[in-house]
Amino acid sequence: MVIHFWGVRGSLPTPLTPQQVQSKIMAVIQRASPEDLVSPEARSKFIANLPSWIYGTTGGNTACVELLHNDTHIILDAGTGLRVLGKNRKCPEKYHLFLSHFHWDHIQGFPFFDHAFNSTVKFEIYSHYEDSKKYFWDQVIEPYSPPSVAMAFTKNINFNLLEQNKEYNIEGIKVNSQEMRHPGKSYSYSFEADGKKFVYATDVELKSTDYKNTNEGKQVFQNADVIVIDSQYTVEEVYRKENWGHSAFCYVIDFAVYWNIKKIYLFHHEPTYDDKKLNSILQAARWYAQFINHSDIEIYLAKEDMEITL
């Protein structure tokens, strides 16, 4: 399996501001010495050794993750990152699109997805919502969208209603799901193939009850190789924004320890956090894992255009 991040932000798209770009430039200048600029080789070495939050960016598109396995194309949520996917991938014959829920930041990319306008491509859309078809089409009706958008979509769109606690087989990939704590509900998914297990768990407010050793939890979370999981808030914000439906990194790490998950990718980043702040959260998460004697867990920051191979 190959997992590719196209959108990693939570709540709403967050482009870099002019002030943030200027701050990055100032940070580069402050670190440079005359020796770093004497030759093309020296400049390249200097740039390569800059902290990642200066040299690149986490990204500002909302949730969209791609999973590829052999010739199977799976998309997890249709945030604005889906538009970027459409600009960078060839259109296959079929997509399997799994939606965690129907909040704006998880569906708003579909009307801007180039492949949705290809009459030959087929979409199988999966969710746990009986009215998913209505929810999906409501975003492209007037006055929210020109009527020509919906009319131009491929007619090969099929909606599938999923049941919790039921395992599905998508072209040889085992799929299980679990309802999560989030306003209006949200669902996590696990995907298993060739002895590897990947979990997508966005928009979840973790509580102690999520650490119960249930059959549903085992199916979705236990012994996963990789989990992409909501860690939008700091601990202070979790207390201040109780019932907003998101988690802090320390709860995510405790959750991974409980379910014996090997790698964590912090996801659904707070839109008010810049790259420097997100990097500090990553460092704090790694320190916390060491503090609880679980430095064996690998922790990463989900970034646009990052790719994982399982």
GROMACS .gro file of C-alpha atoms in nm:
model
  310
    1MET     CA    1   0.000   0.000   0.000
    2VAL     CA    2   0.107   0.354  -0.076
    3ILE     CA    3  -0.046   0.644   0.119
    4HIS     CA    4  -0.018   0.998  -0.018
    5PHE     CA    5  -0.123   1.318   0.161
    6TRP     CA    6  -0.295   1.579  -0.054
    7GLY     CA    7  -0.466   1.779   0.223
    8VAL     CA    8  -0.387   1.779   0.595
    9ARG     CA    9  -0.559   2.087   0.746
   10GLY     CA   10  -0.866   2.088   0.964
   11SER     CA   11  -1.176   2.306   0.952
   12LEU     CA   12  -1.095   2.529   0.654
   13PRO     CA   13  -0.824   2.588   0.392
   14THR     CA   14  -0.525   2.780   0.525
   15PRO     CA   15  -0.291   2.931   0.263
   16LEU     CA   16   0.041   3.077   0.371
   17THR     CA   17   0.008   3.448   0.447
   18PRO     CA   18   0.256   3.712   0.322
   19GLN     CA   19   0.366   3.763   0.682
   20GLN     CA   20   0.444   3.391   0.722
   21VAL     CA   21   0.648   3.389   0.401
   22GLN     CA   22   0.840   3.694   0.520
   23SER     CA   23   0.906   3.527   0.857
   24LYS     CA   24   1.053   3.225   0.679
   25ILE     CA   25   1.280   3.448   0.469
   26MET     CA   26   1.397   3.633   0.781
   27ALA     CA   27   1.467   3.302   0.957
   28VAL     CA   28   1.681   3.189   0.664
   29ILE     CA   29   1.878   3.515   0.656
   30GLN     CA   30   1.944   3.501   1.031
   31ARG     CA   31   2.091   3.151   0.998
   32ALA     CA   32   2.313   3.220   0.698
   33SER     CA   33   2.683   3.292   0.730
   34PRO     CA   34   2.918   3.421   0.454
   35GLU     CA   35   3.058   3.067   0.420
   36ASP     CA   36   2.709   2.937   0.338
   37LEU     CA   37   2.689   3.158   0.030
   38VAL     CA   38   3.034   3.125  -0.131
   39SER     CA   39   2.937   2.864  -0.391
   40PRO     CA   40   2.636   2.681  -0.536
   41GLU     CA   41   2.741   2.372  -0.340
   42ALA     CA   42   2.760   2.565  -0.013
   43ARG     CA   43   2.421   2.725  -0.074
   44SER     CA   44   2.263   2.387  -0.154
   45LYS     CA   45   2.409   2.236   0.163
   46PHE     CA   46   2.285   2.529   0.370
   47ILE     CA   47   1.932   2.502   0.231
   48ALA     CA   48   1.924   2.123   0.281
   49ASN     CA   49   2.010   2.165   0.650
   50LEU     CA   50   1.743   2.421   0.729
   51PRO     CA   51   1.466   2.311   0.968
   52SER     CA   52   1.174   2.164   0.774
   53TRP     CA   53   0.932   2.430   0.900
   54ILE     CA   54   1.146   2.696   0.728
   55TYR     CA   55   1.239   2.515   0.408
   56GLY     CA   56   0.892   2.376   0.333
   57THR     CA   57   0.536   2.395   0.455
   58THR     CA   58   0.289   2.156   0.611
   59GLY     CA   59   0.024   2.271   0.364
   60GLY     CA   60  -0.309   2.447   0.380
   61ASN     CA   61  -0.553   2.218   0.198
   62THR     CA   62  -0.825   2.037   0.390
   63ALA     CA   63  -0.843   1.663   0.441
   64CYS     CA   64  -0.770   1.435   0.149
   65VAL     CA   65  -0.556   1.120   0.165
   66GLU     CA   66  -0.496   0.877  -0.121
   67LEU     CA   67  -0.439   0.504  -0.076
   68LEU     CA   68  -0.304   0.302  -0.368
   69HIS     CA   69  -0.279  -0.078  -0.373
   70ASN     CA   70  -0.198  -0.252  -0.701
   71ASP     CA   71  -0.458  -0.104  -0.939
   72THR     CA   72  -0.702   0.003  -0.666
   73HIS     CA   73  -0.745   0.378  -0.610
   74ILE     CA   74  -0.895   0.478  -0.275
   75ILE     CA   75  -0.956   0.837  -0.163
   76LEU     CA   76  -1.016   0.922   0.202
   77ASP     CA   77  -1.224   1.238   0.227
   78ALA     CA   78  -1.275   1.501  -0.039
   79GLY     CA   79  -1.138   1.820   0.110
   80THR     CA   80  -0.963   2.083  -0.102
   81GLY     CA   81  -0.660   1.856  -0.130
   82LEU     CA   82  -0.867   1.655  -0.380
   83ARG     CA   83  -0.828   1.937  -0.632
   84VAL     CA   84  -0.449   1.900  -0.611
   85LEU     CA   85  -0.477   1.524  -0.656
   86GLY     CA   86  -0.671   1.581  -0.977
   87LYS     CA   87  -0.399   1.809  -1.111
   88ASN     CA   88  -0.123   1.557  -1.042
   89ARG     CA   89  -0.263   1.210  -1.114
   90LYS     CA   90  -0.379   1.037  -1.430
   91CYS     CA   91  -0.746   0.947  -1.417
   92PRO     CA   92  -0.807   0.574  -1.351
   93GLU     CA   93  -1.117   0.378  -1.449
   94LYS     CA   94  -1.256   0.377  -1.094
   95TYR     CA   95  -1.221   0.554  -0.760
   96HIS     CA   96  -1.336   0.430  -0.420
   97LEU     CA   97  -1.412   0.741  -0.210
   98PHE     CA   98  -1.459   0.691   0.167
   99LEU     CA   99  -1.607   0.984   0.359
  100SER     CA  100  -1.551   1.014   0.732
  101HIS     CA  101  -1.844   1.260   0.756
  102PHE     CA  102  -2.000   1.546   0.564
  103HIS     CA  103  -1.862   1.860   0.728
  104TRP     CA  104  -1.756   2.116   0.468
  105ASP     CA  105  -1.383   2.064   0.504
  106HIS     CA  106  -1.423   1.697   0.406
  107ILE     CA  107  -1.633   1.735   0.091
  108GLN     CA  108  -1.561   2.079  -0.054
  109GLY     CA  109  -1.293   1.960  -0.295
  110PHE     CA  110  -1.513   1.738  -0.513
  111PRO     CA  111  -1.663   2.018  -0.729
  112PHE     CA  112  -1.306   2.119  -0.818
  113PHE     CA  113  -1.176   1.767  -0.887
  114ASP     CA  114  -1.086   1.740  -1.256
  115HIS     CA  115  -1.149   1.366  -1.270
  116ALA     CA  116  -1.509   1.412  -1.154
  117PHE     CA  117  -1.581   1.567  -1.494
  118ASN     CA  118  -1.441   1.270  -1.689
  119SER     CA  119  -1.742   1.080  -1.824
  120THR     CA  120  -1.551   0.750  -1.833
  121VAL     CA  121  -1.446   0.735  -1.467
  122LYS     CA  122  -1.661   0.557  -1.207
  123PHE     CA  123  -1.696   0.664  -0.844
  124GLU     CA  124  -1.800   0.432  -0.564
  125ILE     CA  125  -1.871   0.656  -0.264
  126TYR     CA  126  -1.891   0.501   0.083
  127SER     CA  127  -2.026   0.646   0.408
  128HIS     CA  128  -2.238   0.563   0.713
  129TYR     CA  129  -2.505   0.822   0.635
  130GLU     CA  130  -2.839   0.719   0.486
  131ASP     CA  131  -2.884   1.062   0.326
  132SER     CA  132  -2.531   1.072   0.185
  133LYS     CA  133  -2.650   1.122  -0.172
  134LYS     CA  134  -2.854   1.427  -0.073
  135TYR     CA  135  -2.574   1.572   0.139
  136PHE     CA  136  -2.327   1.520  -0.142
  137TRP     CA  137  -2.535   1.692  -0.410
  138ASP     CA  138  -2.658   1.976  -0.190
  139GLN     CA  139  -2.321   2.148  -0.208
  140VAL     CA  140  -2.349   2.191  -0.587
  141ILE     CA  141  -2.701   2.333  -0.608
  142GLU     CA  142  -2.786   2.698  -0.653
  143PRO     CA  143  -2.709   2.940  -0.497
  144TYR     CA  144  -2.400   2.762  -0.360
  145SER     CA  145  -2.274   2.652  -0.701
  146PRO     CA  146  -2.342   2.720  -1.068
  147PRO     CA  147  -2.587   2.455  -1.196
  148SER     CA  148  -2.344   2.367  -1.473
  149VAL     CA  149  -2.107   2.206  -1.221
  150ALA     CA  150  -2.339   1.923  -1.116
  151MET     CA  151  -2.456   1.873  -1.474
  152ALA     CA  152  -2.097   1.826  -1.589
  153PHE     CA  153  -2.010   1.554  -1.336
  154THR     CA  154  -1.965   1.199  -1.455
  155LYS     CA  155  -2.292   1.008  -1.435
  156ASN     CA  156  -2.109   0.703  -1.297
  157ILE     CA  157  -2.142   0.792  -0.928
  158ASN     CA  158  -2.277   0.526  -0.694
  159PHE     CA  159  -2.345   0.571  -0.320
  160ASN     CA  160  -2.285   0.284  -0.077
  161LEU     CA  161  -2.422   0.277   0.278
  162LEU     CA  162  -2.180   0.112   0.520
  163GLU     CA  163  -2.269  -0.072   0.840
  164GLN     CA  164  -2.052  -0.049   1.148
  165ASN     CA  165  -1.908  -0.379   1.277
  166LYS     CA  166  -1.926  -0.524   0.927
  167GLU     CA  167  -1.613  -0.599   0.728
  168TYR     CA  168  -1.600  -0.513   0.358
  169ASN     CA  169  -1.370  -0.629   0.082
  170ILE     CA  170  -1.267  -0.366  -0.171
  171GLU     CA  171  -1.071  -0.537  -0.448
  172GLY     CA  172  -0.879  -0.751  -0.200
  173ILE     CA  173  -0.847  -0.486   0.072
  174LYS     CA  174  -1.025  -0.555   0.401
  175VAL     CA  175  -1.208  -0.248   0.530
  176ASN     CA  176  -1.350  -0.198   0.880
  177SER     CA  177  -1.496   0.113   1.042
  178GLN     CA  178  -1.565   0.262   1.383
  179GLU     CA  179  -1.789   0.549   1.494
  180MET     CA  180  -1.592   0.824   1.666
  181ARG     CA  181  -1.677   1.106   1.905
  182HIS     CA  182  -1.740   1.417   1.696
  183PRO     CA  183  -2.035   1.658   1.659
  184GLY     CA  184  -2.265   1.491   1.407
  185LYS     CA  185  -2.049   1.176   1.425
  186SER     CA  186  -1.744   1.080   1.225
  187TYR     CA  187  -1.607   0.739   1.126
  188SER     CA  188  -1.258   0.594   1.123
  189TYR     CA  189  -1.152   0.332   0.870
  190SER     CA  190  -0.890   0.058   0.865
  191PHE     CA  191  -0.750  -0.093   0.547
  192GLU     CA  192  -0.564  -0.425   0.547
  193ALA     CA  193  -0.375  -0.593   0.264
  194ASP     CA  194  -0.063  -0.809   0.231
  195GLY     CA  195  -0.019  -0.826   0.608
  196LYS     CA  196  -0.021  -0.446   0.653
  197LYS     CA  197  -0.280  -0.235   0.830
  198PHE     CA  198  -0.345   0.137   0.779
  199VAL     CA  199  -0.591   0.345   0.984
  200TYR     CA  200  -0.749   0.679   0.893
  201ALA     CA  201  -0.898   0.840   1.206
  202THR     CA  202  -0.976   1.205   1.148
  203ASP     CA  203  -1.213   1.426   1.350
  204VAL     CA  204  -1.217   1.244   1.682
  205GLU     CA  205  -1.225   1.373   2.038
  206LEU     CA  206  -1.057   1.094   2.233
  207LYS     CA  207  -1.184   1.006   2.581
  208SER     CA  208  -1.099   0.729   2.827
  209THR     CA  209  -1.382   0.516   2.687
  210ASP     CA  210  -1.193   0.491   2.357
  211TYR     CA  211  -0.935   0.273   2.532
  212LYS     CA  212  -1.177  -0.012   2.599
  213ASN     CA  213  -1.070  -0.342   2.453
  214THR     CA  214  -1.379  -0.395   2.237
  215ASN     CA  215  -1.413  -0.617   1.932
  216GLU     CA  216  -1.483  -0.309   1.720
  217GLY     CA  217  -1.167  -0.141   1.845
  218LYS     CA  218  -0.961  -0.450   1.778
  219GLN     CA  219  -1.084  -0.475   1.421
  220VAL     CA  220  -1.005  -0.115   1.336
  221PHE     CA  221  -0.712  -0.009   1.555
  222GLN     CA  222  -0.525  -0.299   1.712
  223ASN     CA  223  -0.171  -0.364   1.582
  224ALA     CA  224  -0.200  -0.111   1.299
  225ASP     CA  225   0.125  -0.031   1.121
  226VAL     CA  226   0.027   0.333   1.063
  227ILE     CA  227  -0.246   0.560   1.194
  228VAL     CA  228  -0.331   0.902   1.053
  229ILE     CA  229  -0.517   1.070   1.337
  230ASP     CA  230  -0.670   1.401   1.438
  231SER     CA  231  -0.442   1.595   1.674
  232GLN     CA  232  -0.571   1.945   1.607
  233TYR     CA  233  -0.541   2.094   1.955
  234THR     CA  234  -0.290   2.147   2.232
  235VAL     CA  235  -0.387   2.011   2.575
  236GLU     CA  236  -0.489   2.359   2.688
  237GLU     CA  237  -0.719   2.394   2.388
  238VAL     CA  238  -0.876   2.052   2.442
  239TYR     CA  239  -0.997   2.167   2.784
  240ARG     CA  240  -1.112   2.503   2.650
  241LYS     CA  241  -1.284   2.351   2.345
  242GLU     CA  242  -1.445   2.045   2.501
  243ASN     CA  243  -1.700   1.878   2.274
  244TRP     CA  244  -1.563   2.051   1.964
  245GLY     CA  245  -1.462   1.708   1.839
  246HIS     CA  246  -1.082   1.711   1.820
  247SER     CA  247  -0.784   1.572   2.015
  248ALA     CA  248  -0.441   1.669   2.147
  249PHE     CA  249  -0.118   1.490   2.058
  250CYS     CA  250  -0.069   1.334   2.404
  251TYR     CA  251  -0.410   1.165   2.390
  252VAL     CA  252  -0.326   1.037   2.043
  253ILE     CA  253  -0.001   0.884   2.168
  254ASP     CA  254  -0.174   0.719   2.465
  255PHE     CA  255  -0.431   0.581   2.221
  256ALA     CA  256  -0.159   0.438   1.996
  257VAL     CA  257   0.018   0.279   2.293
  258TYR     CA  258  -0.305   0.113   2.405
  259TRP     CA  259  -0.376  -0.036   2.062
  260ASN     CA  260  -0.011  -0.122   1.985
  261ILE     CA  261   0.011   0.106   1.681
  262LYS     CA  262   0.361   0.147   1.541
  263LYS     CA  263   0.358   0.483   1.360
  264ILE     CA  264   0.154   0.799   1.414
  265TYR     CA  265   0.097   1.077   1.162
  266LEU     CA  266  -0.048   1.386   1.334
  267PHE     CA  267  -0.327   1.517   1.112
  268HIS     CA  268  -0.614   1.767   1.071
  269HIS     CA  269  -0.395   2.058   1.177
  270GLU     CA  270  -0.540   2.366   1.344
  271PRO     CA  271  -0.582   2.644   1.082
  272THR     CA  272  -0.440   2.912   1.315
  273TYR     CA  273  -0.111   2.723   1.359
  274ASP     CA  274   0.178   2.813   1.131
  275ASP     CA  275   0.459   2.576   1.032
  276LYS     CA  276   0.677   2.673   1.329
  277LYS     CA  277   0.396   2.602   1.576
  278LEU     CA  278   0.319   2.266   1.414
  279ASN     CA  279   0.686   2.171   1.431
  280SER     CA  280   0.690   2.254   1.803
  281ILE     CA  281   0.386   2.027   1.852
  282LEU     CA  282   0.569   1.746   1.674
  283GLN     CA  283   0.870   1.788   1.903
  284ALA     CA  284   0.647   1.795   2.211
  285ALA     CA  285   0.475   1.477   2.094
  286ARG     CA  286   0.808   1.297   2.059
  287TRP     CA  287   0.920   1.418   2.402
  288TYR     CA  288   0.593   1.295   2.552
  289ALA     CA  289   0.644   0.950   2.396
  290GLN     CA  290   0.990   0.938   2.555
  291PHE     CA  291   0.850   1.056   2.888
  292ILE     CA  292   0.605   0.764   2.903
  293ASN     CA  293   0.881   0.522   2.794
  294HIS     CA  294   0.743   0.464   2.446
  295SER     CA  295   1.007   0.622   2.227
  296ASP     CA  296   0.965   0.310   2.009
  297ILE     CA  297   0.654   0.472   1.858
  298GLU     CA  298   0.743   0.672   1.548
  299ILE     CA  299   0.568   1.009   1.531
  300TYR     CA  300   0.547   1.231   1.225
  301LEU     CA  301   0.365   1.543   1.110
  302ALA     CA  302   0.135   1.477   0.814
  303LYS     CA  303   0.237   1.716   0.534
  304GLU     CA  304   0.103   1.773   0.187
  305ASP     CA  305   0.279   1.566  -0.080
  306MET     CA  306   0.425   1.330   0.183
  307GLU     CA  307   0.410   0.962   0.088
  308ILE     CA  308   0.418   0.644   0.299
  309THR     CA  309   0.487   0.296   0.165
  310LEU     CA  310   0.367  -0.007   0.360
   0.00000   0.00000   0.00000
